[in-house]
């Protein structure tokens, strides 16, 4: 939830914990309603005290009102707004990765839980960054942050207007562009990658837009069994990113 002072309210234990641990955000106030004294709660309390952050003791209803979320887990924080990275620095980071860098590009994915899950997976799989579209795309909201469990504090995230322009910029800088294309394309388990790579994931239902698809160097797919015709986009993205992580570590195994 955005506030008037160029800050936002984020909630959830993991989200607040990772923001504290990452140390990138300025904390104005923590709203505390956690009743338990488990290890995670005590660690959170100690981190807040160490940083001398003002704390307001609240009941759950007050935190729900402040955060706009029913699933606040008894804690919310007013923090400085999320800062997006720039494309050039993220691309350079991927190019300089000795293991083989990769980026994740999202093409109009609109479910905040999918976007949050993809941010979390991209971070855990070693992606150098992730690109979101400024329009017709969920950005880094409080719901996305909660779904990402704080991974947005560690993964550089870029906000751009035109994805085709991003793809062409990356091509000019030596990136191979893979588009996830459902049942079309080459099996991800049989194609030899050439890093750095940008993996493009399409929106729920429609998939990749025509111009985005046409500007990819290759279309890749995940072999499937069963009667359903596709994975959820966050699941598909997880499988594809896990395979890229494996190939970074074992480049001779295809």
C-alpha positions as a printed Julia matrix, in Angstrom:
254×3 Matrix{Float64}:
  0.0     0.0     0.0
  1.43    3.4    -1.05
  1.32    6.29    1.44
  1.49   10.05    0.91
  5.13   10.42    2.03
  6.68    8.49   -0.87
  6.67    5.4     1.31
  4.66    2.2     1.29
  3.21   -0.25    3.78
  4.34   -3.87    3.46
  3.29   -6.73    5.69
  4.1   -10.34    6.53
  6.87  -11.84    8.64
  9.13  -13.0     5.8
  8.69   -9.76    3.86
  9.59   -7.54    6.82
 12.38   -9.87    7.94
 14.08   -9.87    4.52
 13.75   -6.09    4.16
 15.46   -5.71    7.52
 18.18   -8.22    6.62
 18.82   -6.7     3.17
 19.12   -3.21    4.66
 18.15   -1.39    1.44
 14.99    0.28    2.68
 14.52    3.07    5.18
 12.08    2.01    7.93
  9.85    4.75    9.3
  7.73    2.59   11.61
  6.82   -1.01   12.38
  3.29   -1.98   13.38
  3.58   -4.97   15.71
  0.74   -7.32   16.58
  2.57  -10.65   16.84
  1.39  -12.47   19.94
  3.67  -15.5    19.81
  7.22  -15.58   21.13
  8.64  -18.11   18.67
 12.2   -17.91   17.35
 11.28  -15.96   14.19
  9.24  -13.42   16.15
 12.06  -12.86   18.64
 14.58  -12.48   15.82
 12.35   -9.92   14.15
 11.95   -8.0    17.4
 15.72   -7.99   17.98
 16.44   -6.69   14.46
 13.89   -3.9    14.9
 15.35   -2.9    18.26
 18.92   -2.98   16.94
 18.0    -0.57   14.15
 16.07    1.65   16.62
 12.95    1.65   14.44
  9.83    3.17   16.05
  7.27    0.49   16.92
  3.51    0.81   17.37
  1.92   -2.08   19.25
 -1.37   -2.89   17.47
 -4.14   -5.45   17.37
 -4.67   -7.46   14.2
 -7.63   -5.36   13.02
 -5.51   -2.21   13.09
 -2.72   -3.87   11.09
 -5.28   -5.13    8.56
 -6.58   -1.58    8.2
 -3.07   -0.13    7.84
 -1.78   -2.76    5.39
 -4.96   -3.48    3.44
 -4.25   -7.2     3.8
 -6.05   -9.97    5.66
 -2.86  -12.05    5.62
 -0.56   -9.66    7.48
  0.73  -12.27   10.0
  0.66   -9.68   12.75
  3.23   -7.27   11.36
  3.45   -4.38    8.91
  6.1    -1.76    8.2
  6.13    1.68    6.63
  9.23    1.77    4.42
 10.73    3.77    1.57
  9.32    2.79   -1.83
 10.9     0.08   -3.94
 13.74    1.25   -6.19
 13.94   -0.28   -9.66
 17.29   -1.07  -11.28
 18.35    0.14  -14.73
 18.58   -2.21  -17.7
 22.19   -1.47  -18.59
 23.58   -2.34  -15.16
 21.51   -5.53  -14.94
 22.57   -6.62  -18.45
 26.22   -5.95  -17.61
 25.89   -8.0   -14.43
 24.58  -10.96  -16.44
 27.31  -10.61  -19.08
 30.04  -10.58  -16.43
 28.74  -13.63  -14.57
 31.46  -16.29  -14.95
 28.9   -19.11  -14.59
 26.75  -17.71  -17.38
 24.25  -15.01  -16.54
 20.58  -15.0   -17.38
 17.7   -12.54  -17.13
 13.96  -13.15  -16.87
 11.6   -10.97  -18.92
  7.86  -10.93  -18.11
  5.45  -10.17  -20.96
  2.31   -8.66  -19.39
  1.91  -11.15  -16.53
 -0.91   -9.72  -14.44
 -1.39  -11.98  -11.43
  0.63  -10.56   -8.5
  1.06  -14.0    -6.97
  2.61  -15.3   -10.21
  4.91  -12.28  -10.44
  5.95  -12.65   -6.8
  6.59  -16.38   -7.21
  8.69  -15.72  -10.34
 10.76  -13.09   -8.53
 11.43  -15.52   -5.7
 12.35  -18.34   -8.09
 14.55  -16.09  -10.24
 16.52  -15.07   -7.16
 16.9   -18.65   -5.92
 17.96  -19.92   -9.37
 20.69  -17.32   -9.71
 19.16  -14.93  -12.25
 21.02  -11.63  -12.64
 17.78   -9.68  -12.84
 14.16   -9.52  -13.95
 12.37   -7.1   -16.29
  8.77   -5.95  -15.8
  6.67   -3.86  -18.15
  5.47   -0.49  -16.89
  2.0    -0.91  -18.42
 -0.43   -3.87  -18.52
  1.82   -5.62  -16.02
  1.79   -6.08  -12.27
  4.66   -4.14  -10.73
  6.32   -4.56   -7.32
  3.27   -4.08   -5.09
  2.76   -5.18   -1.48
  1.03   -8.35   -2.73
  3.95   -9.14   -5.03
  6.43   -8.55   -2.2
  4.54  -10.91    0.09
  4.36  -13.61   -2.61
  8.09  -13.13   -3.24
  8.82  -13.6     0.5
 11.26  -10.69    0.38
 13.23  -11.85   -2.69
 12.58   -8.48   -4.36
 15.13   -6.99   -1.96
 17.92   -9.12   -3.44
 17.01   -9.52   -7.12
 17.57   -6.43   -9.34
 14.24   -5.64  -11.01
 13.95   -3.37  -14.06
 10.85   -1.49  -15.2
 10.63   -0.82  -18.96
  7.95    0.4   -21.38
  8.58   -1.7   -24.5
  9.64   -5.35  -24.25
 10.64   -5.66  -27.91
 13.04   -2.76  -27.41
 14.48   -4.54  -24.37
 14.92   -7.73  -26.39
 16.69   -5.88  -29.21
 18.95   -4.09  -26.73
 19.92   -7.4   -25.16
 20.57   -8.97  -28.57
 22.9    -6.1   -29.42
 24.75   -6.88  -26.2
 25.29  -10.54  -26.95
 22.25  -12.13  -25.29
 20.46  -15.17  -26.67
 16.69  -14.73  -26.34
 14.57  -17.73  -25.4
 10.8   -17.45  -25.47
  8.69  -19.89  -23.46
  6.08  -21.04  -25.96
  3.86  -23.69  -24.4
  3.58  -26.72  -26.66
  5.64  -25.15  -29.47
  9.37  -24.89  -29.87
 12.3   -27.06  -28.86
 12.42  -29.11  -25.68
 14.28  -27.24  -22.93
 16.0   -30.54  -22.14
 17.47  -30.96  -25.65
 18.64  -27.46  -26.58
 22.18  -26.25  -25.92
 22.24  -22.79  -24.31
 24.68  -20.01  -25.02
 24.99  -17.57  -22.15
 24.09  -14.85  -21.44
 20.42  -15.7   -21.98
 17.17  -13.79  -21.54
 14.17  -16.02  -20.83
 10.85  -14.45  -21.84
  7.66  -15.64  -20.11
  4.25  -14.79  -21.54
  1.06  -13.75  -19.8
 -1.54  -16.03  -18.29
 -3.77  -17.44  -21.0
 -2.39  -15.59  -24.03
  1.28  -16.39  -23.66
  3.85  -14.4   -25.63
  2.58  -11.56  -27.8
  3.23  -11.89  -31.54
  6.0    -9.28  -31.85
  7.72  -10.57  -28.73
  7.57  -14.12  -30.05
  8.91  -13.09  -33.48
 11.91  -11.35  -31.91
 13.0   -14.35  -29.86
 16.01  -16.31  -31.16
 14.41  -19.6   -30.15
 11.15  -20.85  -28.71
 11.46  -23.43  -25.93
  8.94  -25.71  -24.33
  8.66  -28.14  -21.43
  7.71  -31.71  -22.41
  4.44  -32.66  -20.7
  2.4   -35.75  -19.97
 -1.25  -35.9   -18.99
 -4.35  -34.38  -20.57
 -3.93  -30.72  -19.61
 -2.23  -28.48  -22.16
 -0.05  -26.15  -20.08
  1.62  -25.32  -16.78
  0.78  -22.28  -14.69
  3.23  -19.54  -15.76
  4.99  -19.39  -12.4
  5.41  -23.18  -12.4
  6.64  -23.18  -16.01
  9.03  -20.35  -15.2
 10.33  -22.3   -12.22
 11.04  -25.4   -14.32
 12.76  -23.37  -17.04
 14.86  -21.39  -14.58
 15.86  -24.53  -12.69
 17.07  -26.02  -15.96
 19.06  -22.86  -16.73
 20.6   -23.07  -13.25
 21.56  -26.71  -13.88
 23.1   -25.84  -17.25
 25.1   -23.0   -15.69
 26.63  -25.46  -13.24
 26.97  -28.41  -15.66
 27.35  -26.85  -19.14
 28.39  -30.11  -20.81
 25.24  -31.97  -19.74
 22.27  -31.49  -22.08
